[in-house]
PDB file of C-alpha atoms in Angstrom:
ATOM      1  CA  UNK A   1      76.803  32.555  17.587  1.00  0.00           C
ATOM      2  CA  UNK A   2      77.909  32.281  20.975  1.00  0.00           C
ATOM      3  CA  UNK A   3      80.360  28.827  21.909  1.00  0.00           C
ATOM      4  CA  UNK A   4      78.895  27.209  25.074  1.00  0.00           C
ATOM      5  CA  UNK A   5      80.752  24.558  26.885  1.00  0.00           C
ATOM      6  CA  UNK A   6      78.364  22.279  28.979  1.00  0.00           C
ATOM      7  CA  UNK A   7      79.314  20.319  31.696  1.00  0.00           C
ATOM      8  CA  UNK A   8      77.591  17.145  32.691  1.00  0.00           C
ATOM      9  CA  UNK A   9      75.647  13.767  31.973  1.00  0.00           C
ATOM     10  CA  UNK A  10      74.483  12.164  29.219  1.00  0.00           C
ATOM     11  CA  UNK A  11      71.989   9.519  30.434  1.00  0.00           C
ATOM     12  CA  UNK A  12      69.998   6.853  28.907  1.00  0.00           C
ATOM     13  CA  UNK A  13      66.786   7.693  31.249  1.00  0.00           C
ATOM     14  CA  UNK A  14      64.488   4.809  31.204  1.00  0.00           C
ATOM     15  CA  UNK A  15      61.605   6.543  32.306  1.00  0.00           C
ATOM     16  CA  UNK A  16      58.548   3.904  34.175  1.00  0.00           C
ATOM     17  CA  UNK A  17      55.184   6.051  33.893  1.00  0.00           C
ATOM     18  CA  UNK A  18      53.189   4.325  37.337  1.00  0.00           C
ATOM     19  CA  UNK A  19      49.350   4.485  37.459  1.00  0.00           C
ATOM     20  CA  UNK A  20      50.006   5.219  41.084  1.00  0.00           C
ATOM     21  CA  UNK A  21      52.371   7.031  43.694  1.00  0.00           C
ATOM     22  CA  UNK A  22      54.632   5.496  45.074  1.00  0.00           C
ATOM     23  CA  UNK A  23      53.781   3.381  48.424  1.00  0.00           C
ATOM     24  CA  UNK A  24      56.313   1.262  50.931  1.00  0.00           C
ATOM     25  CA  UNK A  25      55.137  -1.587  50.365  1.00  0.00           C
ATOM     26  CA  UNK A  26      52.830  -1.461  47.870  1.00  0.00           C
ATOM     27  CA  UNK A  27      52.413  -2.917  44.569  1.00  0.00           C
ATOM     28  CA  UNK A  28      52.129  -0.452  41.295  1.00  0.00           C
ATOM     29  CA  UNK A  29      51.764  -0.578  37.690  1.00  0.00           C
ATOM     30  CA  UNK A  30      52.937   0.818  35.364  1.00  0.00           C
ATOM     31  CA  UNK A  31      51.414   1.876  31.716  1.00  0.00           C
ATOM     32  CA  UNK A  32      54.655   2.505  29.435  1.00  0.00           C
ATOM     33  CA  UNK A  33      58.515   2.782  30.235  1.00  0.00           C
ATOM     34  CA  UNK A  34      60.732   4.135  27.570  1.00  0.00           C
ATOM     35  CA  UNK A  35      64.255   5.225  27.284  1.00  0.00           C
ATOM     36  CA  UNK A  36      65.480   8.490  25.757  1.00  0.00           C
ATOM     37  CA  UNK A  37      68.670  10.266  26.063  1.00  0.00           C
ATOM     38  CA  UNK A  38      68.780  12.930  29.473  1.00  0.00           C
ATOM     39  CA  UNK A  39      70.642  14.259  31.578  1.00  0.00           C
ATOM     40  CA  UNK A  40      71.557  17.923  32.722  1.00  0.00           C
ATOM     41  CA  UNK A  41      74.110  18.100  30.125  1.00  0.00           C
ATOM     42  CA  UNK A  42      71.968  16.967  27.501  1.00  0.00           C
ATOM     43  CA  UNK A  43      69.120  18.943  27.829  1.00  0.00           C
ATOM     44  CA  UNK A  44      70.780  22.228  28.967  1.00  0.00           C
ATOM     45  CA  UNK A  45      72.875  21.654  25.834  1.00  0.00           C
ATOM     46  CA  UNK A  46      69.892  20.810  23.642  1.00  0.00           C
ATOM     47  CA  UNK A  47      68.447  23.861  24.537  1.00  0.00           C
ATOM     48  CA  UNK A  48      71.531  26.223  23.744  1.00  0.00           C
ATOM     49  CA  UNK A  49      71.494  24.669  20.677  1.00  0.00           C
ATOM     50  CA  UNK A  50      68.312  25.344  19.688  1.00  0.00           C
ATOM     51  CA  UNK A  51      68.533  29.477  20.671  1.00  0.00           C
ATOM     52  CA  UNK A  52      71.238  29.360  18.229  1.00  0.00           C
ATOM     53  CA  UNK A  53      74.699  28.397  20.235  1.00  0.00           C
ATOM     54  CA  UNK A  54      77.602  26.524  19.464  1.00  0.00           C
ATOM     55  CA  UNK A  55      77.955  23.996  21.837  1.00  0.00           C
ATOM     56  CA  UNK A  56      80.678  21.807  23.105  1.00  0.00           C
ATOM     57  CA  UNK A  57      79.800  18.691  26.038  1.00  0.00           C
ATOM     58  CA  UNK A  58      82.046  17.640  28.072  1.00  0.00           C
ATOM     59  CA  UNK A  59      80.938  14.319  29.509  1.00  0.00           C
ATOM     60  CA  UNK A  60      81.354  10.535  30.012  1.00  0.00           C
ATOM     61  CA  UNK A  61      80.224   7.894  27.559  1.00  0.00           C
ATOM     62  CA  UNK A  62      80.586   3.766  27.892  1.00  0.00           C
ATOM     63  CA  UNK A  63      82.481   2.389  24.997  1.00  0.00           C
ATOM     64  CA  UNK A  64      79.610  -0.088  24.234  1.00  0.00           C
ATOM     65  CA  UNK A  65      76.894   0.050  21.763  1.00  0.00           C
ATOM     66  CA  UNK A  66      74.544   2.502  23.758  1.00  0.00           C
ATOM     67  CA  UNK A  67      77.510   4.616  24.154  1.00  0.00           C
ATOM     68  CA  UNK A  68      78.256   4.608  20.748  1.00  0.00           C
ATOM     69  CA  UNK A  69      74.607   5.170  19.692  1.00  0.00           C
ATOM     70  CA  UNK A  70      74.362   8.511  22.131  1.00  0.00           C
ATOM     71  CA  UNK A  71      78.174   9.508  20.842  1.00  0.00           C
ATOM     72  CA  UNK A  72      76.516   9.362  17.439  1.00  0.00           C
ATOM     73  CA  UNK A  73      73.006  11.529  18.400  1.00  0.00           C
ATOM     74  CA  UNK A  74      75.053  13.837  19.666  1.00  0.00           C
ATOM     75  CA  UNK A  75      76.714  14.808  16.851  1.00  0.00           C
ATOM     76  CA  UNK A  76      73.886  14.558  14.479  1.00  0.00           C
ATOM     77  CA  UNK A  77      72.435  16.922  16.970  1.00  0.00           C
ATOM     78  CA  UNK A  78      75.228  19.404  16.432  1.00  0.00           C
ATOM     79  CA  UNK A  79      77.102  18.912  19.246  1.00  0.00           C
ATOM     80  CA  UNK A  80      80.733  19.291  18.887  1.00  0.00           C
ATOM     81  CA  UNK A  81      81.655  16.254  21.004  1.00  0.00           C
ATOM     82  CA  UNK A  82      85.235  16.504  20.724  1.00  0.00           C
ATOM     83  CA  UNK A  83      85.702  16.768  24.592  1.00  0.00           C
ATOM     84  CA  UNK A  84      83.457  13.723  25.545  1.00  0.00           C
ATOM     85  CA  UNK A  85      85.638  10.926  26.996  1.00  0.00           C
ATOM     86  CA  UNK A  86      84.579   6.802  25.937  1.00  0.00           C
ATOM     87  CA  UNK A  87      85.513   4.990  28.824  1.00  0.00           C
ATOM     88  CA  UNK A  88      85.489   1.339  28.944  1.00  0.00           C
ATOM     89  CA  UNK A  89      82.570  -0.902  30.445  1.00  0.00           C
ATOM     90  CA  UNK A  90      78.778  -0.900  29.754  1.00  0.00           C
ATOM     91  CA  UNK A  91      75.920   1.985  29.540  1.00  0.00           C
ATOM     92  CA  UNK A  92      73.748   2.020  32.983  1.00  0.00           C
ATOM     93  CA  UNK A  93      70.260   3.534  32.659  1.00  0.00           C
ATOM     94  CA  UNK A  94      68.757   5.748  34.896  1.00  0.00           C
ATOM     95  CA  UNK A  95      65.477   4.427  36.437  1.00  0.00           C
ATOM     96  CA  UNK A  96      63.168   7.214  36.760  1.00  0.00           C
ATOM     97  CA  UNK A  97      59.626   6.392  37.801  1.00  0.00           C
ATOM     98  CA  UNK A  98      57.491   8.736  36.980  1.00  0.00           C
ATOM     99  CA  UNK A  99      54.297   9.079  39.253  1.00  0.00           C
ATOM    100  CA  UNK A 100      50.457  10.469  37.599  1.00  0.00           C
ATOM    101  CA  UNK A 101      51.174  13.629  39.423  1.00  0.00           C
ATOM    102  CA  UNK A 102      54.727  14.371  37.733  1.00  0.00           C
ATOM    103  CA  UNK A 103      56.625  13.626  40.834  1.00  0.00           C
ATOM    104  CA  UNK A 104      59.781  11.828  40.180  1.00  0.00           C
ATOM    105  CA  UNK A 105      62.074   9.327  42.005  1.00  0.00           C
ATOM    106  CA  UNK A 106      65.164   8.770  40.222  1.00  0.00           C
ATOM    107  CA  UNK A 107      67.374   5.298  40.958  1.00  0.00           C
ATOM    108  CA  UNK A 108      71.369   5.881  39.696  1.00  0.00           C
ATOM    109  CA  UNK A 109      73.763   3.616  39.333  1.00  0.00           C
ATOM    110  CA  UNK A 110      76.927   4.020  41.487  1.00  0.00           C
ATOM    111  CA  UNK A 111      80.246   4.844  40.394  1.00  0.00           C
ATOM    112  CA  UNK A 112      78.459   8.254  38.265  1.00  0.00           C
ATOM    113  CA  UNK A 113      80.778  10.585  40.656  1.00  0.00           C
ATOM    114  CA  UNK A 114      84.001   9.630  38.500  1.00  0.00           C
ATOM    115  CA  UNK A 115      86.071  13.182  37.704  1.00  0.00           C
ATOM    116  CA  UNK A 116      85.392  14.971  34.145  1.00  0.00           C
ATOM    117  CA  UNK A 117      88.136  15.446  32.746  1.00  0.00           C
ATOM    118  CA  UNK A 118      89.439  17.244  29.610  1.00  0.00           C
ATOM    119  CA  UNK A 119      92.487  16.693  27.404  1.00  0.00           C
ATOM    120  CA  UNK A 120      92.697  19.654  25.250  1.00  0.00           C
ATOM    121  CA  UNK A 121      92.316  23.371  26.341  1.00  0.00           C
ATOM    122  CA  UNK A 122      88.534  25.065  26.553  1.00  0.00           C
ATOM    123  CA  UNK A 123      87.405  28.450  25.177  1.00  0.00           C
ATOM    124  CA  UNK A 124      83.876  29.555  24.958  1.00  0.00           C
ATOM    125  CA  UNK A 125      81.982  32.859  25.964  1.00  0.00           C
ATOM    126  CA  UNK A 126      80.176  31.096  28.893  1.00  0.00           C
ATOM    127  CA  UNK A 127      80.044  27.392  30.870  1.00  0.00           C
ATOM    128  CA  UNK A 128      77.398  25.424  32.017  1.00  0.00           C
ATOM    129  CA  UNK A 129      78.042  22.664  35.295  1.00  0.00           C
ATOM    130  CA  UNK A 130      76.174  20.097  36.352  1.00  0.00           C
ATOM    131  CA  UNK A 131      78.413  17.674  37.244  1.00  0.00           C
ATOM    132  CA  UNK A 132      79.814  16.812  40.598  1.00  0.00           C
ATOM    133  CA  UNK A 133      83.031  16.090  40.217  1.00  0.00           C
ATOM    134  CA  UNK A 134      85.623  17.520  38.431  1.00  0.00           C
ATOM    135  CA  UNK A 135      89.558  17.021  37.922  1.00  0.00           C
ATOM    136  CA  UNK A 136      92.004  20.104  39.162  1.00  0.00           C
ATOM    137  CA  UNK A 137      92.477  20.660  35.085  1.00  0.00           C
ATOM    138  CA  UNK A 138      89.397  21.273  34.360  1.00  0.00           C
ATOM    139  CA  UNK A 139      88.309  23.524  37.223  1.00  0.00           C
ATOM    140  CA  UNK A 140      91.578  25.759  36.328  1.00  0.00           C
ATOM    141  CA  UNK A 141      90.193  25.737  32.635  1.00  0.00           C
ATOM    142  CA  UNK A 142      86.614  26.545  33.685  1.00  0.00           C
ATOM    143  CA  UNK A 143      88.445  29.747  35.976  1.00  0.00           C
ATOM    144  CA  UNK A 144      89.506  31.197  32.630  1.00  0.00           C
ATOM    145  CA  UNK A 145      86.000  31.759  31.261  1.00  0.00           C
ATOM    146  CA  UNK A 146      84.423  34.369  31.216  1.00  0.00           C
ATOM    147  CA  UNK A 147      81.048  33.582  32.419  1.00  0.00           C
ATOM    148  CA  UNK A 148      79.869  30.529  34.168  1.00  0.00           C
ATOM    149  CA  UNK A 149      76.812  28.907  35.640  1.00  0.00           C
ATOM    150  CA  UNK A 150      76.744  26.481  37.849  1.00  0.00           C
ATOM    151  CA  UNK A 151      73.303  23.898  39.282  1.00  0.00           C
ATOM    152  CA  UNK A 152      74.036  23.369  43.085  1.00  0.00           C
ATOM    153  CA  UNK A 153      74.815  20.079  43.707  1.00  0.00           C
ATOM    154  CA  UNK A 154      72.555  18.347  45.908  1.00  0.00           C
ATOM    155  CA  UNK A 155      75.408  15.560  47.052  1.00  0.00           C
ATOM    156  CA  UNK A 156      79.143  16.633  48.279  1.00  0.00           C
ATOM    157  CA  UNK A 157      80.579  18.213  44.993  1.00  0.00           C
ATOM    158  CA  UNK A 158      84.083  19.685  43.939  1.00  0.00           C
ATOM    159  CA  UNK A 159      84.018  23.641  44.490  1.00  0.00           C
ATOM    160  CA  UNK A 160      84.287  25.141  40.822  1.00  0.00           C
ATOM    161  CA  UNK A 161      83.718  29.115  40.206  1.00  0.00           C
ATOM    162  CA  UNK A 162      80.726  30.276  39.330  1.00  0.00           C
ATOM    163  CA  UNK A 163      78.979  33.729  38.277  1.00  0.00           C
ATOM    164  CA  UNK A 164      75.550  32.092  39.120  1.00  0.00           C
ATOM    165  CA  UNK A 165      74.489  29.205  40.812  1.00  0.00           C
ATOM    166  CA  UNK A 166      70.922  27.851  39.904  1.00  0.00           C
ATOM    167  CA  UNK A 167      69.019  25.672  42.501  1.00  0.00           C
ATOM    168  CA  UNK A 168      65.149  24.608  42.908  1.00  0.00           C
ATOM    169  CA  UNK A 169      63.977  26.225  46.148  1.00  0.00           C
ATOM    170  CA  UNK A 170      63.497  22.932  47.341  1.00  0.00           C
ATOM    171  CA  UNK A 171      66.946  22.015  47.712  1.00  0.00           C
ATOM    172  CA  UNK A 172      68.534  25.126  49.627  1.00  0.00           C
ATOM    173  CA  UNK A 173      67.822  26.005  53.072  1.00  0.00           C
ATOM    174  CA  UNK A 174      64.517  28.725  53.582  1.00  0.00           C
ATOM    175  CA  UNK A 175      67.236  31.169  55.268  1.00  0.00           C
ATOM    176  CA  UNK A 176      68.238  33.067  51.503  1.00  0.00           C
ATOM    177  CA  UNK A 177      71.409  34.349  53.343  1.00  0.00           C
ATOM    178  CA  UNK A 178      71.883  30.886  54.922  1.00  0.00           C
ATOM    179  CA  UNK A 179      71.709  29.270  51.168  1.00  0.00           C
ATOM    180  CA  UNK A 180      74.160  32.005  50.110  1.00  0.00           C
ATOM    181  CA  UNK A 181      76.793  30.749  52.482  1.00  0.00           C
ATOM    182  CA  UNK A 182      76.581  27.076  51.191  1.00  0.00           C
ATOM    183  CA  UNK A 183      76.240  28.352  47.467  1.00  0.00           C
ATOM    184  CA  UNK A 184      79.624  30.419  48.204  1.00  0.00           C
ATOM    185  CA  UNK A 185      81.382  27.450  49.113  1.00  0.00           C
ATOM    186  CA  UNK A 186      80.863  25.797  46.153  1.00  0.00           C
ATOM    187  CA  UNK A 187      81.396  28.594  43.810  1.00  0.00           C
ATOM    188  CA  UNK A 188      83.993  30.697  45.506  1.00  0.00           C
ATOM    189  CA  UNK A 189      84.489  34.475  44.942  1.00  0.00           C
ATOM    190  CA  UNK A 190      82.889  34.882  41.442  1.00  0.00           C
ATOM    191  CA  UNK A 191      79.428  34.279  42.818  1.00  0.00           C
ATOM    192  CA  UNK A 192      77.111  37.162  41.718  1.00  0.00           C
ATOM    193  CA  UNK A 193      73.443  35.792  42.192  1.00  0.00           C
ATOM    194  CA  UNK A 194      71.850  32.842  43.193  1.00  0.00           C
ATOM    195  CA  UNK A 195      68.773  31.603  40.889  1.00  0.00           C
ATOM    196  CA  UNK A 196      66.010  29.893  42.841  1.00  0.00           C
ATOM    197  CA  UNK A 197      62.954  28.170  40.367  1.00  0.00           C
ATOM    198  CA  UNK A 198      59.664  27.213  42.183  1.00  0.00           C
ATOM    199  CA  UNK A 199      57.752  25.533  39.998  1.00  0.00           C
ATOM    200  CA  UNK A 200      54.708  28.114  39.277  1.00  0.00           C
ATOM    201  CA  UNK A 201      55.702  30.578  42.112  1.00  0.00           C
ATOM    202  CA  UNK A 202      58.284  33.653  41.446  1.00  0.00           C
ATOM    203  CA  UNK A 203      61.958  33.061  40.886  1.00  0.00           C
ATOM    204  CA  UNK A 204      64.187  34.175  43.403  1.00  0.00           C
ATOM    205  CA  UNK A 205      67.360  36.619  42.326  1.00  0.00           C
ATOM    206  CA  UNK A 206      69.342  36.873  45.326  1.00  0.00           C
ATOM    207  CA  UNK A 207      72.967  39.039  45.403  1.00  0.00           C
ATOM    208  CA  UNK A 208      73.635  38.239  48.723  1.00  0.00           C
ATOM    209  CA  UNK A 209      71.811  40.905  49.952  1.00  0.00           C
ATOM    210  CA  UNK A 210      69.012  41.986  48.049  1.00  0.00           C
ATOM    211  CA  UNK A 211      66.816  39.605  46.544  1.00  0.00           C
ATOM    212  CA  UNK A 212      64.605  39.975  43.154  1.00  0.00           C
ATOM    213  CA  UNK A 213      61.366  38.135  42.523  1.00  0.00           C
ATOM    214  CA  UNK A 214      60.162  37.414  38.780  1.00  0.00           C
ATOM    215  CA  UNK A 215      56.966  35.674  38.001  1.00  0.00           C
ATOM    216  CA  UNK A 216      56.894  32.384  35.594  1.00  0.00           C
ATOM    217  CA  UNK A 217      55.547  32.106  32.716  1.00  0.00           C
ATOM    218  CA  UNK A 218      51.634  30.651  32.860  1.00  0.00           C
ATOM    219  CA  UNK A 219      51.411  27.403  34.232  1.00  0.00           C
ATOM    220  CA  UNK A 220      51.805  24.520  31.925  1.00  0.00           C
ATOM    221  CA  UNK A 221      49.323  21.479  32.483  1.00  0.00           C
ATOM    222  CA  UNK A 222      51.712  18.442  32.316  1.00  0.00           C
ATOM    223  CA  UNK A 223      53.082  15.455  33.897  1.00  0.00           C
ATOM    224  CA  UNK A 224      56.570  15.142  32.780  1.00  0.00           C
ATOM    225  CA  UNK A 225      58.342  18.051  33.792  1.00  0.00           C
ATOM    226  CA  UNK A 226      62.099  15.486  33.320  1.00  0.00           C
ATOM    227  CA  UNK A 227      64.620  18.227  31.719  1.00  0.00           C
ATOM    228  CA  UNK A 228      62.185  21.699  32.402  1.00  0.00           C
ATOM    229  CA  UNK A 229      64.813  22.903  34.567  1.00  0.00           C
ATOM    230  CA  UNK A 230      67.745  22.102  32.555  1.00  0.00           C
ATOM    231  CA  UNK A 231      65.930  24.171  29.619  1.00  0.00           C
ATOM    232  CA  UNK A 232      65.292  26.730  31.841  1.00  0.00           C
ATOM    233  CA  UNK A 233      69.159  26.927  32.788  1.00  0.00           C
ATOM    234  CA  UNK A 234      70.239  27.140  28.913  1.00  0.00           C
ATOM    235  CA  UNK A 235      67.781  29.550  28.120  1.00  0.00           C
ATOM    236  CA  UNK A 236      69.067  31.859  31.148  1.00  0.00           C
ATOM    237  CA  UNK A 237      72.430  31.372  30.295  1.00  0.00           C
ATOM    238  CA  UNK A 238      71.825  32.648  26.925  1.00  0.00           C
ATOM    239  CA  UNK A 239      70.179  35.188  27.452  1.00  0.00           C
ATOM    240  CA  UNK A 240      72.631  36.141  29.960  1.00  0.00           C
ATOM    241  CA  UNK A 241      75.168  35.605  27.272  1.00  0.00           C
ATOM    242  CA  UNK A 242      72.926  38.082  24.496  1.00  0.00           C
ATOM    243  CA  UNK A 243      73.291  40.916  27.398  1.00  0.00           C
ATOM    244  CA  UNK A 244      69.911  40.593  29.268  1.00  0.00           C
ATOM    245  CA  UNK A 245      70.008  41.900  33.002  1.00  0.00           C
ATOM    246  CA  UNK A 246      69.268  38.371  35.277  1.00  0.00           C
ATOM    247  CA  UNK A 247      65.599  39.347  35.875  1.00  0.00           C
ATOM    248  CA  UNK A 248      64.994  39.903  31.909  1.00  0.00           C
ATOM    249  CA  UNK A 249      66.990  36.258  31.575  1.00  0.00           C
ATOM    250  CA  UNK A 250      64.879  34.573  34.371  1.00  0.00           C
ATOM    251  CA  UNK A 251      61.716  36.122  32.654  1.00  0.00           C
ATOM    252  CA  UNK A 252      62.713  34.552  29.652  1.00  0.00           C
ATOM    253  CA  UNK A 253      64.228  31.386  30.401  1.00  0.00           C
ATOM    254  CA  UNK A 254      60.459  30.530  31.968  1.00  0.00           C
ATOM    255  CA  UNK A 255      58.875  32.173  28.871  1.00  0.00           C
ATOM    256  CA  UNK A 256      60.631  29.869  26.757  1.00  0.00           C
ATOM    257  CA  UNK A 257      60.873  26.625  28.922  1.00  0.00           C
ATOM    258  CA  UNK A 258      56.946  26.834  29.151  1.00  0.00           C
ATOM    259  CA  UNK A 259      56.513  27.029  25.358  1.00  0.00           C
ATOM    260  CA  UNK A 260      58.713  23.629  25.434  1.00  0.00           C
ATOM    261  CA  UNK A 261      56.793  22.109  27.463  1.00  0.00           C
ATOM    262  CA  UNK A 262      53.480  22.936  25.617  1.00  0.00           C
ATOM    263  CA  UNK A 263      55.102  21.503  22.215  1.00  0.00           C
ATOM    264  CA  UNK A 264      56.190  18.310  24.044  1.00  0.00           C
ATOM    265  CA  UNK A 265      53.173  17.689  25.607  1.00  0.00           C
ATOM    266  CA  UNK A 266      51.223  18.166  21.974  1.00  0.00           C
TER     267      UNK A 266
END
């Protein structure tokens, strides 16, 4: 059993499903808003967990009653949740409205770009960041693993090293070797590959120089897609961690993020 540490958020996503896109201007129903526990942490962490890891979070939760209430799901979960910090003040939801045709607009709080921090020392086989910023500690600590992925931070980030970075197409420049330059500032001189998803098109491998394309699993007819790609990255990174070349990992990361999908949506 391989010991994960994951890097990230731990949201209380109150998710609006519209009857509508969204308009400027317009007016829109909606026909059901719930709140669940998210976040890339979460579900990157969830799914690690459930391909057989040991998994420790490191995250941020509010000392109040939601906090307390996630702290607690956590752990029934099987998280170990020793490195999660409860820092005063009260839970903030994120508003995520949720269109008919899956598309997603997400409304965050401010003050979410507070440094993770950790107080004791890590060790684990491989690391998992989504997070944007992080104290000088814990960058050192996360240099000392042996394997790391990293998502690509769509907003200014601290640089951390990373094996892999894992982006949606969508949010790195069309120029592969252009993407690899920004990637490599964020992950320094351990990057091996960059890991592009695109939804139902192939995944993009790219070294740097050569790139790979693997094709997706089938197509899975849904309209909440919320935490596919953070599956997809624990699924990767396990299979990376089980000794799986990164094609084989991609191949199966979508293999087994579709079948999630298909069970949620039953």
């Amino acid at each position: 059993m391989p010991r994960v540490i994951v890097i990230g958020s731990v949201n209380h996503d109150r998710i609006w499903q519209l009857d509508a896109p969204l308009v400027p201007g317009g007016r829109i129903q909606f026909s059901s808003r719930t709140t669940r526990l998210g976040g890339g942490a979460f579900y990157t962490g969830l799914q690690l967990l459930e391909l057989g890891a040991d998994v420790a979070i490191v995250s941020r939760l509010m000392q109040d009653e939601q906090g307390q209430t996630a702290l607690r799901s956590l752990s029934t979960a099987g998280f170990d949740t020793e490195y999660i910090v409860i820092a005063p003040g009260e839970t903030a939801p994120l508003e995520i409205f949720l269109e008919p045709s899956g598309e997603r607009t997400i409304l965050a709080p401010t003050g979410r770009s507070q440094s993770l921090t950790v107080a004791d020392k890590l060790s684990g086989a491989g690391v998992y960041i989504n997070a944007l910023a992080l104290d000088e500690s814990l960058v050192a600590q996360i240099d000392a693993q042996p394997l790391v992925l990293s998502q690509f931070p769509l907003r200014p980030a601290t640089p951390r090293p990373a094996d892999y970075v894992i982006s949606s197409r969508d949010d790195v420049p069309d120029d592969l070797n252009l993407a690899w330059q920004r990637v490599g500032q964020i992950a320094g001189s351990r990057l091996k590959m960059l890991v592009l998803t695109n939804g139902i098109r192939p995944i993009t491998l790219f070294d740097g120089s050569q790139a790979v394309e693997v094709e997706p699993a089938a197509k899975v007819d849904t309209t909440d897609t919320i935490g596919a790609g953070d599956r997809f990255a624990g699924s990767f990174l396990f299979a990376l961690l089980q000794g799986q070349a990164p094609a084989a990992a991609a191949r199966e990361a979508s293999r087994i993020t579709a079948e999630w999908l298909r069970r949620r949506n039953a």
